[in-house]
Amino acid sequence: MCSDHQTNKRNFNSPVFYLIAIVLGIMTGFSDIVPLQNFGLMISEIFIKVFKCISLPIIALSIIVTLCNYSADGAMRTIWRRTITYTLTTTVIAAAVSCALYLLISPSNVNIISETAEVPVSTHGGYFQHLINLIPSNIFSPFLEHQVLGVLLVGMVIGFAIRYIHDDDARKTIANFFKGAHGIFLVITTWVVAIIPIGLYGFITATVIQLREGMEIKGIGEYLSIVVLANVVQGFIVLPLWLRMHKIKPFQAMRGMLPALSIAFFSKSSAGTLPMTMETAERNLGVSPRTSRFVLPLCTSINMNGCAAFIFTTVIYLMQNYGMDTSIGTMFTWIFIATIAAIGNAGVPMGCFFLSASLLASMNVPITLLGIILPFYSIIDMIETSLNVWSDACVAKIVDVQAQQDAEIAMATLTATITHPKQPQSQISIHNV
């Protein structure tokens, strides 16, 4: 029974159903049957509400659970700290690269003429007032008011606070509670992803209706070029330079990781590729099992270079299309948000697309344009997943090299202490006299 259910879900998520959804959406949009068009628009609206419902809780819970996974062992604490530091650094760089490319290419709008009035265009009180508004008046207000940054702040504070609970039983209990809640929302997310062709039908229908009303899609190609180029620059320039800084041959490492990268490309799941990633990193890169079996599972959950680039570019592009503020200050803020949101990605197919849609929906930004992007997202997801796994391997290799260097230094210090023990100060003084 269970296997049959899994097979049916996998078949429903096959490219055939995506193609059927696209064709039906196009036919519905071009038809003059008003009830049928309203049905497609209703499907689109339902999925937007679902995204709004689960987006902020899953992001907050992902951050809390990540911060709960803190090891008390000295050596493992160092490995954990380095992994988090390198993950955040590379993810921020990926988002910054996409920002630079966005400013360089400057994609044109799709010129959407409907729904624009529904989107708030400006904020009140200036930048400092915006910072003040990030502090919630109560713990639930960011979720009720759909304040993304407020949710991120609450999640980070709770996650750090759990680590400092002195009672071990209480700390484990509350950590397990949040892990269980996180698991619930991940299950709900898989359900939504499993029926995403239905949502695609609604989005395509809404998009075609707007196309008939005068929408132009010139800027979509420029948008897609930014996403792909950001992944290419990160994977073939930034990460190799980072490896070179640590005296690791980058393209030899990339060649060694090809088996895992190939599986990541076609499976579009960094979590599903994890066993092959660990085996390949240990066999071909020489990463110790102790390091790979701690670092790589952690990276699979939080190291999402490609996802950060996609989230940043997608959110800024849709905000631009709907007349919202996309100034340098806003882009800088979204580099941070895209980084934190990417950490909340589940490492499953379409995770980045789902997160982007959720963030946009939580800000009441219409996500109709995602219906145009979605047919191209399969290729984007392949590239992003490969980049994520490649970045995971880079982090694991560098952390392992540094752990070995720490061990060698500790051993050398111990050997020197045994070979040349320090004489007591009193003996040195008598000898000198």
PDB file of C-alpha atoms in Angstrom, residues 212-367:
ATOM      1  CA  ARG A 212      -4.227  38.508 -23.449  1.00  0.00           C
ATOM      2  CA  GLU A 213      -4.669  41.792 -21.576  1.00  0.00           C
ATOM      3  CA  GLY A 214      -1.309  43.106 -22.750  1.00  0.00           C
ATOM      4  CA  MET A 215       1.440  41.548 -20.609  1.00  0.00           C
ATOM      5  CA  GLU A 216       4.893  41.510 -22.231  1.00  0.00           C
ATOM      6  CA  ILE A 217       7.496  38.890 -21.277  1.00  0.00           C
ATOM      7  CA  LYS A 218      10.662  40.425 -22.699  1.00  0.00           C
ATOM      8  CA  GLY A 219      12.388  40.576 -19.314  1.00  0.00           C
ATOM      9  CA  ILE A 220      11.954  36.874 -18.486  1.00  0.00           C
ATOM     10  CA  GLY A 221      14.974  35.889 -20.600  1.00  0.00           C
ATOM     11  CA  GLU A 222      17.118  38.489 -18.838  1.00  0.00           C
ATOM     12  CA  TYR A 223      15.882  37.249 -15.464  1.00  0.00           C
ATOM     13  CA  LEU A 224      16.715  33.633 -16.340  1.00  0.00           C
ATOM     14  CA  SER A 225      20.190  34.638 -17.539  1.00  0.00           C
ATOM     15  CA  ILE A 226      20.879  36.267 -14.157  1.00  0.00           C
ATOM     16  CA  VAL A 227      19.885  33.102 -12.277  1.00  0.00           C
ATOM     17  CA  VAL A 228      22.014  30.808 -14.455  1.00  0.00           C
ATOM     18  CA  LEU A 229      25.031  33.145 -14.537  1.00  0.00           C
ATOM     19  CA  ALA A 230      24.940  33.537 -10.739  1.00  0.00           C
ATOM     20  CA  ASN A 231      25.204  29.756 -10.359  1.00  0.00           C
ATOM     21  CA  VAL A 232      27.993  29.522 -12.948  1.00  0.00           C
ATOM     22  CA  VAL A 233      30.049  32.306 -11.336  1.00  0.00           C
ATOM     23  CA  GLN A 234      29.619  30.796  -7.873  1.00  0.00           C
ATOM     24  CA  GLY A 235      30.454  27.252  -8.987  1.00  0.00           C
ATOM     25  CA  PHE A 236      33.338  27.900 -11.384  1.00  0.00           C
ATOM     26  CA  ILE A 237      34.938  31.068  -9.985  1.00  0.00           C
ATOM     27  CA  VAL A 238      34.068  31.781  -6.336  1.00  0.00           C
ATOM     28  CA  LEU A 239      34.272  28.257  -4.893  1.00  0.00           C
ATOM     29  CA  PRO A 240      37.441  27.269  -6.850  1.00  0.00           C
ATOM     30  CA  LEU A 241      39.172  30.459  -5.657  1.00  0.00           C
ATOM     31  CA  TRP A 242      38.144  29.623  -2.101  1.00  0.00           C
ATOM     32  CA  LEU A 243      39.605  26.122  -2.414  1.00  0.00           C
ATOM     33  CA  ARG A 244      42.786  27.555  -3.924  1.00  0.00           C
ATOM     34  CA  MET A 245      43.157  29.857  -0.911  1.00  0.00           C
ATOM     35  CA  HIS A 246      43.348  26.729   1.253  1.00  0.00           C
ATOM     36  CA  LYS A 247      45.876  25.069  -1.090  1.00  0.00           C
ATOM     37  CA  ILE A 248      43.344  22.600  -2.480  1.00  0.00           C
ATOM     38  CA  LYS A 249      43.309  21.883  -6.214  1.00  0.00           C
ATOM     39  CA  PRO A 250      39.788  22.988  -7.196  1.00  0.00           C
ATOM     40  CA  PHE A 251      39.254  21.244 -10.514  1.00  0.00           C
ATOM     41  CA  GLN A 252      40.760  18.013  -9.233  1.00  0.00           C
ATOM     42  CA  ALA A 253      38.235  18.189  -6.389  1.00  0.00           C
ATOM     43  CA  MET A 254      35.435  18.949  -8.845  1.00  0.00           C
ATOM     44  CA  ARG A 255      36.426  15.988 -10.990  1.00  0.00           C
ATOM     45  CA  GLY A 256      36.418  13.763  -7.908  1.00  0.00           C
ATOM     46  CA  MET A 257      32.895  14.895  -7.015  1.00  0.00           C
ATOM     47  CA  LEU A 258      31.455  14.274 -10.514  1.00  0.00           C
ATOM     48  CA  PRO A 259      29.548  11.091  -9.513  1.00  0.00           C
ATOM     49  CA  ALA A 260      27.669  12.936  -6.764  1.00  0.00           C
ATOM     50  CA  LEU A 261      27.224  16.059  -8.892  1.00  0.00           C
ATOM     51  CA  SER A 262      25.708  13.971 -11.693  1.00  0.00           C
ATOM     52  CA  ILE A 263      23.176  12.396  -9.351  1.00  0.00           C
ATOM     53  CA  ALA A 264      22.385  15.805  -7.858  1.00  0.00           C
ATOM     54  CA  PHE A 265      21.826  17.248 -11.335  1.00  0.00           C
ATOM     55  CA  PHE A 266      19.313  14.623 -12.413  1.00  0.00           C
ATOM     56  CA  SER A 267      17.631  13.970  -9.046  1.00  0.00           C
ATOM     57  CA  LYS A 268      17.297  17.681  -8.189  1.00  0.00           C
ATOM     58  CA  SER A 269      17.608  16.744  -4.502  1.00  0.00           C
ATOM     59  CA  SER A 270      20.666  17.454  -2.380  1.00  0.00           C
ATOM     60  CA  ALA A 271      19.097  15.453   0.455  1.00  0.00           C
ATOM     61  CA  GLY A 272      18.551  12.452  -1.813  1.00  0.00           C
ATOM     62  CA  THR A 273      22.134  12.738  -3.082  1.00  0.00           C
ATOM     63  CA  LEU A 274      23.606  12.850   0.453  1.00  0.00           C
ATOM     64  CA  PRO A 275      24.713   9.173   0.677  1.00  0.00           C
ATOM     65  CA  MET A 276      26.587   9.453  -2.629  1.00  0.00           C
ATOM     66  CA  THR A 277      27.993  12.849  -1.614  1.00  0.00           C
ATOM     67  CA  MET A 278      29.422  11.403   1.600  1.00  0.00           C
ATOM     68  CA  GLU A 279      30.844   8.323  -0.100  1.00  0.00           C
ATOM     69  CA  THR A 280      32.400  10.348  -2.938  1.00  0.00           C
ATOM     70  CA  ALA A 281      33.862  12.980  -0.607  1.00  0.00           C
ATOM     71  CA  GLU A 282      35.461  10.298   1.563  1.00  0.00           C
ATOM     72  CA  ARG A 283      36.786   8.189  -1.317  1.00  0.00           C
ATOM     73  CA  ASN A 284      37.791  10.804  -3.908  1.00  0.00           C
ATOM     74  CA  LEU A 285      38.510  13.904  -1.815  1.00  0.00           C
ATOM     75  CA  GLY A 286      40.024  12.145   1.183  1.00  0.00           C
ATOM     76  CA  VAL A 287      37.619  13.714   3.671  1.00  0.00           C
ATOM     77  CA  SER A 288      37.644  11.795   6.949  1.00  0.00           C
ATOM     78  CA  PRO A 289      34.405   9.951   7.796  1.00  0.00           C
ATOM     79  CA  ARG A 290      34.227  11.805  11.123  1.00  0.00           C
ATOM     80  CA  THR A 291      34.105  15.118   9.287  1.00  0.00           C
ATOM     81  CA  SER A 292      31.971  14.113   6.306  1.00  0.00           C
ATOM     82  CA  ARG A 293      29.298  12.395   8.396  1.00  0.00           C
ATOM     83  CA  PHE A 294      28.865  15.487  10.526  1.00  0.00           C
ATOM     84  CA  VAL A 295      29.461  18.330   8.077  1.00  0.00           C
ATOM     85  CA  LEU A 296      27.665  17.051   4.970  1.00  0.00           C
ATOM     86  CA  PRO A 297      24.282  16.288   6.604  1.00  0.00           C
ATOM     87  CA  LEU A 298      24.417  19.727   8.210  1.00  0.00           C
ATOM     88  CA  CYS A 299      25.356  21.367   4.898  1.00  0.00           C
ATOM     89  CA  THR A 300      22.566  19.524   3.098  1.00  0.00           C
ATOM     90  CA  SER A 301      20.112  21.282   5.393  1.00  0.00           C
ATOM     91  CA  ILE A 302      21.610  24.777   5.454  1.00  0.00           C
ATOM     92  CA  ASN A 303      24.184  25.238   2.654  1.00  0.00           C
ATOM     93  CA  MET A 304      22.096  26.477  -0.268  1.00  0.00           C
ATOM     94  CA  ASN A 305      24.213  28.713  -2.525  1.00  0.00           C
ATOM     95  CA  GLY A 306      22.020  28.202  -5.585  1.00  0.00           C
ATOM     96  CA  CYS A 307      18.845  28.661  -3.583  1.00  0.00           C
ATOM     97  CA  ALA A 308      19.999  32.013  -2.182  1.00  0.00           C
ATOM     98  CA  ALA A 309      20.797  33.276  -5.681  1.00  0.00           C
ATOM     99  CA  PHE A 310      17.404  32.135  -6.992  1.00  0.00           C
ATOM    100  CA  ILE A 311      15.447  33.584  -4.058  1.00  0.00           C
ATOM    101  CA  PHE A 312      17.179  36.952  -4.292  1.00  0.00           C
ATOM    102  CA  THR A 313      16.781  37.298  -8.064  1.00  0.00           C
ATOM    103  CA  THR A 314      13.189  36.056  -8.115  1.00  0.00           C
ATOM    104  CA  VAL A 315      11.944  38.175  -5.227  1.00  0.00           C
ATOM    105  CA  ILE A 316      13.627  41.371  -6.446  1.00  0.00           C
ATOM    106  CA  TYR A 317      12.420  40.800 -10.016  1.00  0.00           C
ATOM    107  CA  LEU A 318       8.799  40.265  -9.012  1.00  0.00           C
ATOM    108  CA  MET A 319       8.930  43.218  -6.600  1.00  0.00           C
ATOM    109  CA  GLN A 320      10.286  45.361  -9.442  1.00  0.00           C
ATOM    110  CA  ASN A 321       7.512  44.204 -11.766  1.00  0.00           C
ATOM    111  CA  TYR A 322       4.835  45.153  -9.260  1.00  0.00           C
ATOM    112  CA  GLY A 323       6.221  48.619  -8.559  1.00  0.00           C
ATOM    113  CA  MET A 324       7.724  47.947  -5.142  1.00  0.00           C
ATOM    114  CA  ASP A 325      10.933  49.484  -3.813  1.00  0.00           C
ATOM    115  CA  THR A 326      14.055  47.779  -5.219  1.00  0.00           C
ATOM    116  CA  SER A 327      16.663  50.321  -4.156  1.00  0.00           C
ATOM    117  CA  ILE A 328      20.219  49.390  -3.185  1.00  0.00           C
ATOM    118  CA  GLY A 329      19.159  49.358   0.466  1.00  0.00           C
ATOM    119  CA  THR A 330      16.311  46.969  -0.297  1.00  0.00           C
ATOM    120  CA  MET A 331      18.615  44.709  -2.294  1.00  0.00           C
ATOM    121  CA  PHE A 332      21.142  44.670   0.550  1.00  0.00           C
ATOM    122  CA  THR A 333      18.373  43.668   2.960  1.00  0.00           C
ATOM    123  CA  TRP A 334      17.258  40.898   0.631  1.00  0.00           C
ATOM    124  CA  ILE A 335      20.793  39.510   0.404  1.00  0.00           C
ATOM    125  CA  PHE A 336      20.432  38.838   4.124  1.00  0.00           C
ATOM    126  CA  ILE A 337      16.865  37.534   3.844  1.00  0.00           C
ATOM    127  CA  ALA A 338      17.705  35.258   0.895  1.00  0.00           C
ATOM    128  CA  THR A 339      20.639  33.831   2.857  1.00  0.00           C
ATOM    129  CA  ILE A 340      18.559  33.055   5.938  1.00  0.00           C
ATOM    130  CA  ALA A 341      15.623  31.779   3.879  1.00  0.00           C
ATOM    131  CA  ALA A 342      17.922  29.489   1.905  1.00  0.00           C
ATOM    132  CA  ILE A 343      19.073  27.980   5.196  1.00  0.00           C
ATOM    133  CA  GLY A 344      15.432  27.058   5.770  1.00  0.00           C
ATOM    134  CA  ASN A 345      15.274  25.119   2.515  1.00  0.00           C
ATOM    135  CA  ALA A 346      14.507  21.422   2.946  1.00  0.00           C
ATOM    136  CA  GLY A 347      16.929  20.194   0.275  1.00  0.00           C
ATOM    137  CA  VAL A 348      14.109  18.665  -1.776  1.00  0.00           C
ATOM    138  CA  PRO A 349      13.131  19.206  -5.425  1.00  0.00           C
ATOM    139  CA  MET A 350      11.549  22.633  -6.034  1.00  0.00           C
ATOM    140  CA  GLY A 351      12.465  23.749  -2.516  1.00  0.00           C
ATOM    141  CA  CYS A 352      13.868  27.101  -3.729  1.00  0.00           C
ATOM    142  CA  PHE A 353      10.859  27.775  -5.941  1.00  0.00           C
ATOM    143  CA  PHE A 354       8.533  26.959  -3.065  1.00  0.00           C
ATOM    144  CA  LEU A 355      10.429  29.246  -0.679  1.00  0.00           C
ATOM    145  CA  SER A 356      10.420  32.122  -3.171  1.00  0.00           C
ATOM    146  CA  ALA A 357       6.694  31.765  -3.747  1.00  0.00           C
ATOM    147  CA  SER A 358       6.095  31.610  -0.002  1.00  0.00           C
ATOM    148  CA  LEU A 359       8.141  34.736   0.723  1.00  0.00           C
ATOM    149  CA  LEU A 360       6.409  36.667  -2.053  1.00  0.00           C
ATOM    150  CA  ALA A 361       2.973  35.491  -0.980  1.00  0.00           C
ATOM    151  CA  SER A 362       3.708  36.441   2.642  1.00  0.00           C
ATOM    152  CA  MET A 363       4.376  40.021   1.457  1.00  0.00           C
ATOM    153  CA  ASN A 364       1.187  40.059  -0.655  1.00  0.00           C
ATOM    154  CA  VAL A 365       3.205  40.240  -3.879  1.00  0.00           C
ATOM    155  CA  PRO A 366       1.239  38.548  -6.712  1.00  0.00           C
ATOM    156  CA  ILE A 367       3.084  35.439  -7.864  1.00  0.00           C
TER     157      ILE A 367
END
